[in-house]
mmCIF file with all atom_site columns, C-alpha atoms in Angstrom:
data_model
loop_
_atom_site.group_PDB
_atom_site.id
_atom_site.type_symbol
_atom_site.label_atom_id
_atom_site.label_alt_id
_atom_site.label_comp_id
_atom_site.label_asym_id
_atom_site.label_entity_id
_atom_site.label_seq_id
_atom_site.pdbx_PDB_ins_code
_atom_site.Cartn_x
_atom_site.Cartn_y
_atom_site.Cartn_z
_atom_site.occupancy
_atom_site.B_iso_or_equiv
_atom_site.pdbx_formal_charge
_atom_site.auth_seq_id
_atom_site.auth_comp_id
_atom_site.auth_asym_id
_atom_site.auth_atom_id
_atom_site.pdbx_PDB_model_num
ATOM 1   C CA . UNK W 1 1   ? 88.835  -27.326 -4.758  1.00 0.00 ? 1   UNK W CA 1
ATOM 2   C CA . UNK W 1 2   ? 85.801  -26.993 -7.215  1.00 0.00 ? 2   UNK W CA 1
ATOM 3   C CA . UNK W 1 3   ? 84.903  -23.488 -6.043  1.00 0.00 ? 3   UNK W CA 1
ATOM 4   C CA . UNK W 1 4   ? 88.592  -22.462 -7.038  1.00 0.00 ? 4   UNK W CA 1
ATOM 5   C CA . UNK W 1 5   ? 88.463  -23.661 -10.154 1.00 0.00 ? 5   UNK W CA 1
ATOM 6   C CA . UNK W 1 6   ? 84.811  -21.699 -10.479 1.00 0.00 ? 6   UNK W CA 1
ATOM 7   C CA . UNK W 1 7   ? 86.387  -18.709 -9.185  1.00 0.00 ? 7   UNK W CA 1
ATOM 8   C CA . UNK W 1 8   ? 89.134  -18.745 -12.007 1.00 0.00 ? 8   UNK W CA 1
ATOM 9   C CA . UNK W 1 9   ? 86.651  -19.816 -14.900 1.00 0.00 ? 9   UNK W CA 1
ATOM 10  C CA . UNK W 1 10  ? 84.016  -16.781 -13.865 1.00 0.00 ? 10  UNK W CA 1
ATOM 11  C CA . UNK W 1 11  ? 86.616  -14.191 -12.756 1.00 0.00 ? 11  UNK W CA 1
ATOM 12  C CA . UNK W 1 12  ? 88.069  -14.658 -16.130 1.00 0.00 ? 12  UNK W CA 1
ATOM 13  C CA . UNK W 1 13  ? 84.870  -14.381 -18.199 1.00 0.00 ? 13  UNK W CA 1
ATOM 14  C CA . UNK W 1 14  ? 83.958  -11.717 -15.816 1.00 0.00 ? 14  UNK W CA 1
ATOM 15  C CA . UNK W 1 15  ? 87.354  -9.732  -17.008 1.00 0.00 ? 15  UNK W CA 1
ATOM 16  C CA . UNK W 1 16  ? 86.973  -10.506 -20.704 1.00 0.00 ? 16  UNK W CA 1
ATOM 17  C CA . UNK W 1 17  ? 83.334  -9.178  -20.205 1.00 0.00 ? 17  UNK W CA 1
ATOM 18  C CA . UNK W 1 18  ? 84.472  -5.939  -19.030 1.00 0.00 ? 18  UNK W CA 1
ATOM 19  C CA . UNK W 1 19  ? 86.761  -5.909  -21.688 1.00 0.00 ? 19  UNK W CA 1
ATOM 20  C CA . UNK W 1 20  ? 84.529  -6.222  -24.535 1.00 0.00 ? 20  UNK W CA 1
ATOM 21  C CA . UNK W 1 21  ? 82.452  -3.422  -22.855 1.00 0.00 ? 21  UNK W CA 1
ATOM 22  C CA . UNK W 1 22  ? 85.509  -1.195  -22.818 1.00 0.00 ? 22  UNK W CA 1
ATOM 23  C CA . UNK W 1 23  ? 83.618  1.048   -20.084 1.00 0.00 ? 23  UNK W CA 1
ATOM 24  C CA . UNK W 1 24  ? 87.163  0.883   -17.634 1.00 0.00 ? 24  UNK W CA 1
ATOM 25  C CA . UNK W 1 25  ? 88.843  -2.198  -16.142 1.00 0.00 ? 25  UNK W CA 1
ATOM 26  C CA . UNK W 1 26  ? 89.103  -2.311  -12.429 1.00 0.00 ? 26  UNK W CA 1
ATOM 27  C CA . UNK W 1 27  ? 92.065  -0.582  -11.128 1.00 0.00 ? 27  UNK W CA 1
ATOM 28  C CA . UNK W 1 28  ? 94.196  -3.348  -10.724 1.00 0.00 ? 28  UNK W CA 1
ATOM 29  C CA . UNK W 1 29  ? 94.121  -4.773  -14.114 1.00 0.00 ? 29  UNK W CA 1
ATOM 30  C CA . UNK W 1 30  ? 94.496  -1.786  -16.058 1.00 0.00 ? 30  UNK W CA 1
ATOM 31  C CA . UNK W 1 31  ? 98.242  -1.413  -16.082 1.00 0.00 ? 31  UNK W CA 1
ATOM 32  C CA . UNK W 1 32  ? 98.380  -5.363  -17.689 1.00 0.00 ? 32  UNK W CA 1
ATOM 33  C CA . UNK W 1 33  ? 95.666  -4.414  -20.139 1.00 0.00 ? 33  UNK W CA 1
ATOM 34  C CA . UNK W 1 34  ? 96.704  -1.432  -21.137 1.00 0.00 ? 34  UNK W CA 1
ATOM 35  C CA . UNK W 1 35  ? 100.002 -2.868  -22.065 1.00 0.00 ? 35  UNK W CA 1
ATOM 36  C CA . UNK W 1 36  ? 98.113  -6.207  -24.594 1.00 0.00 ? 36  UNK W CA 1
ATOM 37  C CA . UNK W 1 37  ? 96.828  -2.734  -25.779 1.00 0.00 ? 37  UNK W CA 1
ATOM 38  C CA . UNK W 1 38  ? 99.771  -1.238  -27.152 1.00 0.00 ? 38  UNK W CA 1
ATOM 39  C CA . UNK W 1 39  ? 102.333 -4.786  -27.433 1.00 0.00 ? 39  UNK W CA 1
ATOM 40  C CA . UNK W 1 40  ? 100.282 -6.157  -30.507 1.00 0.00 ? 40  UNK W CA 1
ATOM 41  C CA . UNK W 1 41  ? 102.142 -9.855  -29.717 1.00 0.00 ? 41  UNK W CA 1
ATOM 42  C CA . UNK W 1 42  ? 100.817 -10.033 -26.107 1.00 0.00 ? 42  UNK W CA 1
ATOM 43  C CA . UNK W 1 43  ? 97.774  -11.054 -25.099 1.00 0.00 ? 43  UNK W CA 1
ATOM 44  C CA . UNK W 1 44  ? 95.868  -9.758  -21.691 1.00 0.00 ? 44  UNK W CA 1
ATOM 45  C CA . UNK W 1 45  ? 96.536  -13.149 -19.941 1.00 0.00 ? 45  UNK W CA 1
ATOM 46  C CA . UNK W 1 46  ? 100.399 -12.772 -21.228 1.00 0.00 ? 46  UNK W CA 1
ATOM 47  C CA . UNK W 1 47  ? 100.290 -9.283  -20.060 1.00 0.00 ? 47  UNK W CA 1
ATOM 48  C CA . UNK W 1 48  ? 98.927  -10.385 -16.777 1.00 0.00 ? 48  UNK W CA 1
ATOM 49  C CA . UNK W 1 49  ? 101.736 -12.930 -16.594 1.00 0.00 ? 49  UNK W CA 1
ATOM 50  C CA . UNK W 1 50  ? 104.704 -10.226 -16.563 1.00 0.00 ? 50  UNK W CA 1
ATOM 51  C CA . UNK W 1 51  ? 102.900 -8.068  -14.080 1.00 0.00 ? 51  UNK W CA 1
ATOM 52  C CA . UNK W 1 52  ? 101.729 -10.451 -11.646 1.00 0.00 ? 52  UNK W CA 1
ATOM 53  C CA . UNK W 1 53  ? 105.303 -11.928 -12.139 1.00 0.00 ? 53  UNK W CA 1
ATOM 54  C CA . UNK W 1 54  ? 106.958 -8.843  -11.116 1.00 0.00 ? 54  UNK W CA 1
ATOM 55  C CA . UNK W 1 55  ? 104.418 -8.326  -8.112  1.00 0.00 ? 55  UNK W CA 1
ATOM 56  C CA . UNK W 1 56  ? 105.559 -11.489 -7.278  1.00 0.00 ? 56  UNK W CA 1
ATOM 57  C CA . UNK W 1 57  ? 109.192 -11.040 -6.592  1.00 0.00 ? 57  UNK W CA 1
ATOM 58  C CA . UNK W 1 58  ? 108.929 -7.275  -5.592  1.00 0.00 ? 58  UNK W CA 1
ATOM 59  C CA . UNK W 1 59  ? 106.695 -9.373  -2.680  1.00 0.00 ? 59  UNK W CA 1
ATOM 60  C CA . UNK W 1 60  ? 109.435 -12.112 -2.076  1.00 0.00 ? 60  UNK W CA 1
ATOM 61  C CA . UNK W 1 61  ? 111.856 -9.401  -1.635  1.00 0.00 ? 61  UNK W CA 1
ATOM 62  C CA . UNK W 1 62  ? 109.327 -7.479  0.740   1.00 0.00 ? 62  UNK W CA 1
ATOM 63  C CA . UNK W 1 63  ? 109.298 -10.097 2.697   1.00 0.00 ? 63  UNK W CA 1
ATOM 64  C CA . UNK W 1 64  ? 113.128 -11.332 2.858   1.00 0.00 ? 64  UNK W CA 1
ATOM 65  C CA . UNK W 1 65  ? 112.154 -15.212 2.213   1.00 0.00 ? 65  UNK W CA 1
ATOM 66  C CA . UNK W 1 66  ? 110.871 -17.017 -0.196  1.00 0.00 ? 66  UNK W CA 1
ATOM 67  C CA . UNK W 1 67  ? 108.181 -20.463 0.618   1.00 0.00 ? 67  UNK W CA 1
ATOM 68  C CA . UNK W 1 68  ? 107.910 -22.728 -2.075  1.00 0.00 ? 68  UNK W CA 1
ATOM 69  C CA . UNK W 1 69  ? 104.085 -21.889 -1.269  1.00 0.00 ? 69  UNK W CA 1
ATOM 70  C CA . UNK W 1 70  ? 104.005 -18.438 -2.431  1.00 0.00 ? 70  UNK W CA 1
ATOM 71  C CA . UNK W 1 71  ? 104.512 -19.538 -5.730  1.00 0.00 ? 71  UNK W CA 1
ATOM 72  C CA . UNK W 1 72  ? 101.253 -20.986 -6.037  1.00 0.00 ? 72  UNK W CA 1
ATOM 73  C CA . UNK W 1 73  ? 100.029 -17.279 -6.362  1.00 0.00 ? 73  UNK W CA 1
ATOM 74  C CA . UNK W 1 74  ? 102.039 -16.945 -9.321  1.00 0.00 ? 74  UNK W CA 1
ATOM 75  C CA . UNK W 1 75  ? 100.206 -20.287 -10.619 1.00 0.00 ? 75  UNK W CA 1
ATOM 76  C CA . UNK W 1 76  ? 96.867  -18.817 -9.966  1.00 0.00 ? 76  UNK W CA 1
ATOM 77  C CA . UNK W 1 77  ? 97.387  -16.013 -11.921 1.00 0.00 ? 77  UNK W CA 1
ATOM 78  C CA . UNK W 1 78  ? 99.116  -18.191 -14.645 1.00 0.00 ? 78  UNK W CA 1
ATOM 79  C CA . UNK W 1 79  ? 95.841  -20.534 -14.562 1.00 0.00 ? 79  UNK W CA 1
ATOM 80  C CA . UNK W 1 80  ? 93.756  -17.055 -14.416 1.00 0.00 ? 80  UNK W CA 1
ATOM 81  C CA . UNK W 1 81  ? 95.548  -15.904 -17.645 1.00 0.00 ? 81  UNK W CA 1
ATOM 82  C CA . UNK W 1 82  ? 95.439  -18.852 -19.643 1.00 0.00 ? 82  UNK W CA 1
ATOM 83  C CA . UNK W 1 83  ? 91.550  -19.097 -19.399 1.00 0.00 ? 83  UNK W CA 1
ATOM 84  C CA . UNK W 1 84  ? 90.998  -15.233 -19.427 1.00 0.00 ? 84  UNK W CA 1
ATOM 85  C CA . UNK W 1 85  ? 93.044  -15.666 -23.050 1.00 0.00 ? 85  UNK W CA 1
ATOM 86  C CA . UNK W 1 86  ? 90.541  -18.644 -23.956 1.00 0.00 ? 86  UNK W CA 1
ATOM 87  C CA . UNK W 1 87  ? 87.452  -16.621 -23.131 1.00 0.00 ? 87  UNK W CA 1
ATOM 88  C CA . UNK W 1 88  ? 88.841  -13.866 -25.526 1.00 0.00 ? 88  UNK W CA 1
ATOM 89  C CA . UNK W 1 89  ? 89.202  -16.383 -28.641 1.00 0.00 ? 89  UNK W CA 1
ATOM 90  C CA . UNK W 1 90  ? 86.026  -18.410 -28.217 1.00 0.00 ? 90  UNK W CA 1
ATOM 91  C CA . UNK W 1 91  ? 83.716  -15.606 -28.103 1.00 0.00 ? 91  UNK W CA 1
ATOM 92  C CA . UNK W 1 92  ? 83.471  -13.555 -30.816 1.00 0.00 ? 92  UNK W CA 1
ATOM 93  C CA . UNK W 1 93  ? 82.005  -10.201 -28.906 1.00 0.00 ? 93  UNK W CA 1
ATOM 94  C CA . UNK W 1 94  ? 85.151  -10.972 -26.760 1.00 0.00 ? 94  UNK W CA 1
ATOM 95  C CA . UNK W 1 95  ? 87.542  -11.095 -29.258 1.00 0.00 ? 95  UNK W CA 1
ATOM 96  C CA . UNK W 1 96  ? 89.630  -7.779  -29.986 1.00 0.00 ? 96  UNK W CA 1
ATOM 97  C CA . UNK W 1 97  ? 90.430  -9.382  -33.474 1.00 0.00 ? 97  UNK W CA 1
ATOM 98  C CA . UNK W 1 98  ? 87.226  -9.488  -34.544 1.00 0.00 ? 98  UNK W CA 1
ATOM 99  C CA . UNK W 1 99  ? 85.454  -6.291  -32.322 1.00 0.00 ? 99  UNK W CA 1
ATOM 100 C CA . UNK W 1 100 ? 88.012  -3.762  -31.742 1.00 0.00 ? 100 UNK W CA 1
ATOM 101 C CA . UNK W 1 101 ? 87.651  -2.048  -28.078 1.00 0.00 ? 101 UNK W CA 1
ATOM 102 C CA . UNK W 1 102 ? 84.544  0.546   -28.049 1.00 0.00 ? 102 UNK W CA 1
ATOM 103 C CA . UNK W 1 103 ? 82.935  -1.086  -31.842 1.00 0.00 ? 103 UNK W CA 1
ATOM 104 C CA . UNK W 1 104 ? 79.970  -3.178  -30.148 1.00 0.00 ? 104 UNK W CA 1
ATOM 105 C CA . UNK W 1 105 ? 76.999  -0.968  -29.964 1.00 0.00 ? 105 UNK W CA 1
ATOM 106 C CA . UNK W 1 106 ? 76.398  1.384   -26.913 1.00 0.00 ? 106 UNK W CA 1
ATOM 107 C CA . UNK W 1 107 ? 73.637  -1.168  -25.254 1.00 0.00 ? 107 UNK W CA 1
ATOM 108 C CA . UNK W 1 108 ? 75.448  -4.532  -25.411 1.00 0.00 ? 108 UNK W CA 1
ATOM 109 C CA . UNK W 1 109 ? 78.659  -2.688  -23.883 1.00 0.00 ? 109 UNK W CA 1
ATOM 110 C CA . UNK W 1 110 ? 76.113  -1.840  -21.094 1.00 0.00 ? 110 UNK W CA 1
ATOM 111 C CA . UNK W 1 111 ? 75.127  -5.225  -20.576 1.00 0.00 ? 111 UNK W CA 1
ATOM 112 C CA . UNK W 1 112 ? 78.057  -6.824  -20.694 1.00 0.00 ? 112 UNK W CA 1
ATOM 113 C CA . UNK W 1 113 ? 79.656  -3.572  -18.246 1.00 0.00 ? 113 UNK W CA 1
ATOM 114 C CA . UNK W 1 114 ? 76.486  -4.736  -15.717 1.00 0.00 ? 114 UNK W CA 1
ATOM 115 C CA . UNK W 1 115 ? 76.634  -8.573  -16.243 1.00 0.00 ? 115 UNK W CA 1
ATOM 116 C CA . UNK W 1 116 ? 80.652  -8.373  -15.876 1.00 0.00 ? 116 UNK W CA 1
ATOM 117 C CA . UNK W 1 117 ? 80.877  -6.400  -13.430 1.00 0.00 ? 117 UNK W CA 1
ATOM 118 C CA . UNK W 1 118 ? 78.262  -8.629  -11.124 1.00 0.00 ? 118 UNK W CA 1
ATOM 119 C CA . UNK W 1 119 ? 80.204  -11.777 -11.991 1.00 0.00 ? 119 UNK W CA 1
ATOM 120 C CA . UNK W 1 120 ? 83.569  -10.329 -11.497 1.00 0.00 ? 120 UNK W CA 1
ATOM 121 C CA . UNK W 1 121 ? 82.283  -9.980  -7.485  1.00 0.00 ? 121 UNK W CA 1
ATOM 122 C CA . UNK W 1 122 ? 81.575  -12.872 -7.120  1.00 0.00 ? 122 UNK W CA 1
ATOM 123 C CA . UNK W 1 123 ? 84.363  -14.253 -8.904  1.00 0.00 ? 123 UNK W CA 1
ATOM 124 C CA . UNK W 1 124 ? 85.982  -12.849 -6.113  1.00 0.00 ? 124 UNK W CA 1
ATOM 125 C CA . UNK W 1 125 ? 84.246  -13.871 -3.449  1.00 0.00 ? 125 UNK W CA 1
ATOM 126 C CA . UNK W 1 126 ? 84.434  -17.504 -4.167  1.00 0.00 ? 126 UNK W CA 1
ATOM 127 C CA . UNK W 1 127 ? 88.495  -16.599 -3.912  1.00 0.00 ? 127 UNK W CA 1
ATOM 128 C CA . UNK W 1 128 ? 87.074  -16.184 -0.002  1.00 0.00 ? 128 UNK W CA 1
ATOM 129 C CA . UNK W 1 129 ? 85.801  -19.827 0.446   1.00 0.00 ? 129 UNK W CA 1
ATOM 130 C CA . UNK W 1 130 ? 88.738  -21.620 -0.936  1.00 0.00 ? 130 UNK W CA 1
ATOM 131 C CA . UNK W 1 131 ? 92.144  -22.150 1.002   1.00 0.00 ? 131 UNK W CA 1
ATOM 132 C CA . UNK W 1 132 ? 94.416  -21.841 -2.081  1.00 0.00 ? 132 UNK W CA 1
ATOM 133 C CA . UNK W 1 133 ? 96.064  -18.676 -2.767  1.00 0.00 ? 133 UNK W CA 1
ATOM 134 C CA . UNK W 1 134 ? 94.428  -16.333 -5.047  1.00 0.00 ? 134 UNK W CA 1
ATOM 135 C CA . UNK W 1 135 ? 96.320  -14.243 -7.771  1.00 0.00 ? 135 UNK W CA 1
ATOM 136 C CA . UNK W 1 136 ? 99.490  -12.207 -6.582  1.00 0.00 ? 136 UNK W CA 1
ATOM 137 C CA . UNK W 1 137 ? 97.331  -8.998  -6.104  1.00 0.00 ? 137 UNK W CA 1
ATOM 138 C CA . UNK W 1 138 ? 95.190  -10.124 -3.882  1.00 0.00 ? 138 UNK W CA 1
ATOM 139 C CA . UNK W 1 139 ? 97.664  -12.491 -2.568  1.00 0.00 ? 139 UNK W CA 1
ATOM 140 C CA . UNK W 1 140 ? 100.401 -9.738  -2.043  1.00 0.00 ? 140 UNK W CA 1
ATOM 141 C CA . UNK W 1 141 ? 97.671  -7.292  -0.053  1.00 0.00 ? 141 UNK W CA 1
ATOM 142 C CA . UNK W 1 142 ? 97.066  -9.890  2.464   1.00 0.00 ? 142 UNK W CA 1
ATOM 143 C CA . UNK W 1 143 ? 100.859 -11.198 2.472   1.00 0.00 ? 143 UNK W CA 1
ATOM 144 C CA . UNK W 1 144 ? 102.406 -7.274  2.845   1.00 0.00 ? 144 UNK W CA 1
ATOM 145 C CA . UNK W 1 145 ? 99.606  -5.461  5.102   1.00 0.00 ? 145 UNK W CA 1
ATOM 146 C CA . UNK W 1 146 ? 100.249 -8.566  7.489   1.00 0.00 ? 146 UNK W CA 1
ATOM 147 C CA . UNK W 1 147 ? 103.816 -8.483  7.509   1.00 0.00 ? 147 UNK W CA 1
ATOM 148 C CA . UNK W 1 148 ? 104.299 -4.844  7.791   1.00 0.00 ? 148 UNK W CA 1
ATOM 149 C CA . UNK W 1 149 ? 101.369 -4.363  10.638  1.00 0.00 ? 149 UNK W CA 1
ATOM 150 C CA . UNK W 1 150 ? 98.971  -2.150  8.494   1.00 0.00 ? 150 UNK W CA 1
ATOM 151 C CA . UNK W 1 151 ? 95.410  -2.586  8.419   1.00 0.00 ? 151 UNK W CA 1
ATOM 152 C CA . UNK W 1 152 ? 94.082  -4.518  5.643   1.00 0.00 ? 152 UNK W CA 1
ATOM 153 C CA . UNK W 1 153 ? 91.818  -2.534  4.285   1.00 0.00 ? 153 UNK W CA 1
ATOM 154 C CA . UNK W 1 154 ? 93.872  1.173   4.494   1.00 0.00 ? 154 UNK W CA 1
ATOM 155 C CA . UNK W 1 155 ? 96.326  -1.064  2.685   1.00 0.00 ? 155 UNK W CA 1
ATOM 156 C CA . UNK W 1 156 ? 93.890  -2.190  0.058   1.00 0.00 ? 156 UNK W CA 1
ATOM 157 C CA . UNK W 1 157 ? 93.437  1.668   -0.618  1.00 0.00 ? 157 UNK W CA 1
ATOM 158 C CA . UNK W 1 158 ? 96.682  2.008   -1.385  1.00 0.00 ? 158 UNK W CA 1
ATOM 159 C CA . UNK W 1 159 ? 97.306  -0.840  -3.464  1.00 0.00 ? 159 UNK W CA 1
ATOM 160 C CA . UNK W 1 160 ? 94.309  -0.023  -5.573  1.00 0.00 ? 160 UNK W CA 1
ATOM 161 C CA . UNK W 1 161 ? 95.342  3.845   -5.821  1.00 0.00 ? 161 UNK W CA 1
ATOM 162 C CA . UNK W 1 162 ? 98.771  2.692   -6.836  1.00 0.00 ? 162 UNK W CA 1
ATOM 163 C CA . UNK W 1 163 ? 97.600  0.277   -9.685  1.00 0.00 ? 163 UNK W CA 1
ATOM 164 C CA . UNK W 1 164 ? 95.526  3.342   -10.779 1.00 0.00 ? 164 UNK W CA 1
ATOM 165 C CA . UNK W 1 165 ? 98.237  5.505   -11.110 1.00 0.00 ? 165 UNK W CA 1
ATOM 166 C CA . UNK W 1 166 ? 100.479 2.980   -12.884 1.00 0.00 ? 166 UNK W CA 1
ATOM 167 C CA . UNK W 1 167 ? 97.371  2.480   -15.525 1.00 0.00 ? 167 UNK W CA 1
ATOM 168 C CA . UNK W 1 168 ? 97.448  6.258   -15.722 1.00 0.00 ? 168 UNK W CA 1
ATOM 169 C CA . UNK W 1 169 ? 101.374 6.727   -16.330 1.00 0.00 ? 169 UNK W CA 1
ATOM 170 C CA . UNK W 1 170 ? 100.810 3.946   -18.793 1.00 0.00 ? 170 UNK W CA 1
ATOM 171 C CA . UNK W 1 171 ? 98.142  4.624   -20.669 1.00 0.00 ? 171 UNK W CA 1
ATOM 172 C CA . UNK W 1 172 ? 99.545  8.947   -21.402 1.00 0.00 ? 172 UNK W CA 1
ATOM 173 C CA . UNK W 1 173 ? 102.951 7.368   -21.944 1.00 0.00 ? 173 UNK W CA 1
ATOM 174 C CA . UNK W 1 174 ? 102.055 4.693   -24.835 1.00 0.00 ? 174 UNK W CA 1
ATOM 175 C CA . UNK W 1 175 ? 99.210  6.291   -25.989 1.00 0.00 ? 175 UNK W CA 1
ATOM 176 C CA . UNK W 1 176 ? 99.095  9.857   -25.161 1.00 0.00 ? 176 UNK W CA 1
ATOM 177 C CA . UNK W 1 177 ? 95.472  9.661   -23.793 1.00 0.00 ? 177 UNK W CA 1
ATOM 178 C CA . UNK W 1 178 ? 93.052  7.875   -21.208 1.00 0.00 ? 178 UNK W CA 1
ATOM 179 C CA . UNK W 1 179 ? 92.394  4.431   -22.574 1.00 0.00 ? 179 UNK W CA 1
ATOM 180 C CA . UNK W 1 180 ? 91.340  1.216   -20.242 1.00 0.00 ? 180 UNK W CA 1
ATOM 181 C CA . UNK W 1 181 ? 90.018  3.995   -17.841 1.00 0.00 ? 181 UNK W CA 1
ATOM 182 C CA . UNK W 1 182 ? 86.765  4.922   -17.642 1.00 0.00 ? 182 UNK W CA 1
ATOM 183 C CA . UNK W 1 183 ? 83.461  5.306   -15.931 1.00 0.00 ? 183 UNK W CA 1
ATOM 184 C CA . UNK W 1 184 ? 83.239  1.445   -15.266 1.00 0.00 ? 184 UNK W CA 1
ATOM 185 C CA . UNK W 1 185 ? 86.240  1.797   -13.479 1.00 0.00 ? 185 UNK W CA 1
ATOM 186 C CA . UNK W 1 186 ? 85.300  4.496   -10.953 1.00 0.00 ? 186 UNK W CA 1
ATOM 187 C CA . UNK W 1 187 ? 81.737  2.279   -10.673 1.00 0.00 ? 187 UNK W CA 1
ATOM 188 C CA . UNK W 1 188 ? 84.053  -1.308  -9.766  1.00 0.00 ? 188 UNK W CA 1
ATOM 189 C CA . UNK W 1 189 ? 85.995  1.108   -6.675  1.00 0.00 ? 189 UNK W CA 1
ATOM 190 C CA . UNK W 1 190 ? 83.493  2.006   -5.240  1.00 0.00 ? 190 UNK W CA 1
ATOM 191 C CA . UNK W 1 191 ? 80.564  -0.885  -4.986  1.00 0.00 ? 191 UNK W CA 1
ATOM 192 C CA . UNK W 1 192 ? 82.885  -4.101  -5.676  1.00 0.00 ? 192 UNK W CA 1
ATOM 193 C CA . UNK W 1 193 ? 83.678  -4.214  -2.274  1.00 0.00 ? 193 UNK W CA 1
ATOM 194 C CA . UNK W 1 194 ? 80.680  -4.032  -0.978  1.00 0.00 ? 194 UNK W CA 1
ATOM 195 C CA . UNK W 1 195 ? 78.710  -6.617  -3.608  1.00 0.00 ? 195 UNK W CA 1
ATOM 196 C CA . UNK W 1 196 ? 81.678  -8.867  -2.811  1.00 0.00 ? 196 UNK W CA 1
ATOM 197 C CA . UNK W 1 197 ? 80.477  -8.578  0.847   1.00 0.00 ? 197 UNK W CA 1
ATOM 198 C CA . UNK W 1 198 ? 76.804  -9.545  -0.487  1.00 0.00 ? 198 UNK W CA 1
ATOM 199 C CA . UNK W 1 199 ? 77.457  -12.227 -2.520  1.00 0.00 ? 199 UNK W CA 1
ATOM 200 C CA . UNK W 1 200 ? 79.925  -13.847 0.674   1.00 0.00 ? 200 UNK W CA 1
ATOM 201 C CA . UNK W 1 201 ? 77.299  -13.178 3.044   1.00 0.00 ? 201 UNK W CA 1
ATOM 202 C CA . UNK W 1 202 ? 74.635  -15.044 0.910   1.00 0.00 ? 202 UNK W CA 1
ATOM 203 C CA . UNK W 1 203 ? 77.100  -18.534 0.195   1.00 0.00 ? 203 UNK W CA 1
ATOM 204 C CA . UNK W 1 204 ? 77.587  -18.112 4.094   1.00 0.00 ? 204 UNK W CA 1
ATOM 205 C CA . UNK W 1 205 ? 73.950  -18.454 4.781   1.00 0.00 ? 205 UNK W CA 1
ATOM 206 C CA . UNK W 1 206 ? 73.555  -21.122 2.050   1.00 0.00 ? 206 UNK W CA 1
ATOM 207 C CA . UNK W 1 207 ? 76.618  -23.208 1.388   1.00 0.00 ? 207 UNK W CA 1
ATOM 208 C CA . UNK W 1 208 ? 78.951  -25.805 3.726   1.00 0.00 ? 208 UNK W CA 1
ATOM 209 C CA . UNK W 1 209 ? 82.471  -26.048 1.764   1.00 0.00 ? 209 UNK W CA 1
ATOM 210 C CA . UNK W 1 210 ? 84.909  -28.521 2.769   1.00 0.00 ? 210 UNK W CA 1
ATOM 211 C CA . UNK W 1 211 ? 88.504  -30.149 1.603   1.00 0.00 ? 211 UNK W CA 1
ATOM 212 C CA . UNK W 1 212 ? 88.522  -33.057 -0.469  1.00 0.00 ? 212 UNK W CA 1
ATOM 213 C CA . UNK W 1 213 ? 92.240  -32.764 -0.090  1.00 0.00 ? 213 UNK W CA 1
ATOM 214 C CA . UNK W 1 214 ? 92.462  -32.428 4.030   1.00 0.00 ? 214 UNK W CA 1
ATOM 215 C CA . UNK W 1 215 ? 96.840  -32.720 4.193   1.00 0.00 ? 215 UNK W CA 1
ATOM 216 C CA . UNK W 1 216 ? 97.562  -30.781 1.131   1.00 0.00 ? 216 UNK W CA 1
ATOM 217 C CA . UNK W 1 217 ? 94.976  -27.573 2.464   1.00 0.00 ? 217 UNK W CA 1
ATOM 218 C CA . UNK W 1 218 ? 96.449  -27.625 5.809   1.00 0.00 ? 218 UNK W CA 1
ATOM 219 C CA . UNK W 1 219 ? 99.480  -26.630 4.311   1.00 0.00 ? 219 UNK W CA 1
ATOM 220 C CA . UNK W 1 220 ? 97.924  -23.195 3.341   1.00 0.00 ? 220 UNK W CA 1
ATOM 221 C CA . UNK W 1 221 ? 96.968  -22.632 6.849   1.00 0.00 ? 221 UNK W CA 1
#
């Protein structure tokens, strides 16, 4: 139960980070922050809200049932968004208010790009020792590639490619250009995966988790 709540608290530091660094979000984040971009009254955890929402039903309908368990995804990335929001007002550097996208100078958004992107893997690798659900996207990849018989990682590939072209669509329809997209981005597709491996790997070797809640995890099983 701890290790969830770390996951949440440095996945969403992690993604204000990369934020701040404006170097490219990860694929599947884009679309939402793209959209706080341009919709001045909604913030990135409010944008992630209404995207992870709709992920959320186009999954119940995927699947043709709905469990009263599959909406603790939707919680997860309610609980993600709150503190990703409350990372963005307590730090100044993290604050698009106060440093506007691309205004920090070139060798902070270099550190934070390196620091963000080494805490955002292993943000999501402590997803991996937990039994609750993780946010829809992840959430809906296992759910959907499980259902429909495809293998989990070809599936992945998809998923990501599709969130890519979403942020693309997005980003040339509301602002006529490539924003949120960038370098960083094609640098989180390619090695996140495998530093996620790394970091898993090492808590393996080094850490014994267990349930302080035994009958409530069981029902995630």
């Amino acid at each position: 139960e701890l290790i969830y709540v770390l996951a949440v608290v440095i996945l969403s530091f992690a993604t204000a980070m990369l934020a701040a660094a404006d170097m490219g979000m990860s694929m599947v984040v884009a679309p939402a922050y793209i959209v706080s971009l341009k919709v001045e009254f909604l913030t990135f955890g409010q944008a992630e809200y209404i995207v992870q929402g709709m992920l959320f039903v186009l999954f119940c309908i995927l699947m043709r049932r709905v469990r009263v368990l599959y909406f603790f995804a939707f919680v997860s990335g309610l609980f993600y968004g709150a503190v990703l929001d409350f990372w963005r007002m307590v730090i100044p550097h993290f604050n698009p208010e106060l440093f506007a996208p691309g205004t920090l100078p070139v060798s902070v958004r270099i550190l934070y790009f390196v620091v963000g992107f080494l805490l955002n893997s292993l943000g999501v690798s402590l997803y991996f020792k937990t039994y609750f659900y993780p946010q829809v996207y992840e959430f809906f990849v296992k759910g959907i590639s499980g259902h429909f018989g495809v293998a989990l990682p070809k599936f992945k590939i998809g998923f990501d490619m599709s969130c890519l072209v979403i942020a693309v669509v997005f980003s040339l329809s509301l602002f006529k250009g490539i924003v949120g997209i960038g370098v960083g981005t094609v640098v989180l597709a390619f090695l996140n995966g495998p530093l996620i491996g790394f970091f898993g790997q090492w808590m393996d070797r080094r850490l014994d988790t267990w349930s302080r809640w035994v009958k409530f995890s069981e029902k995630f099983d």
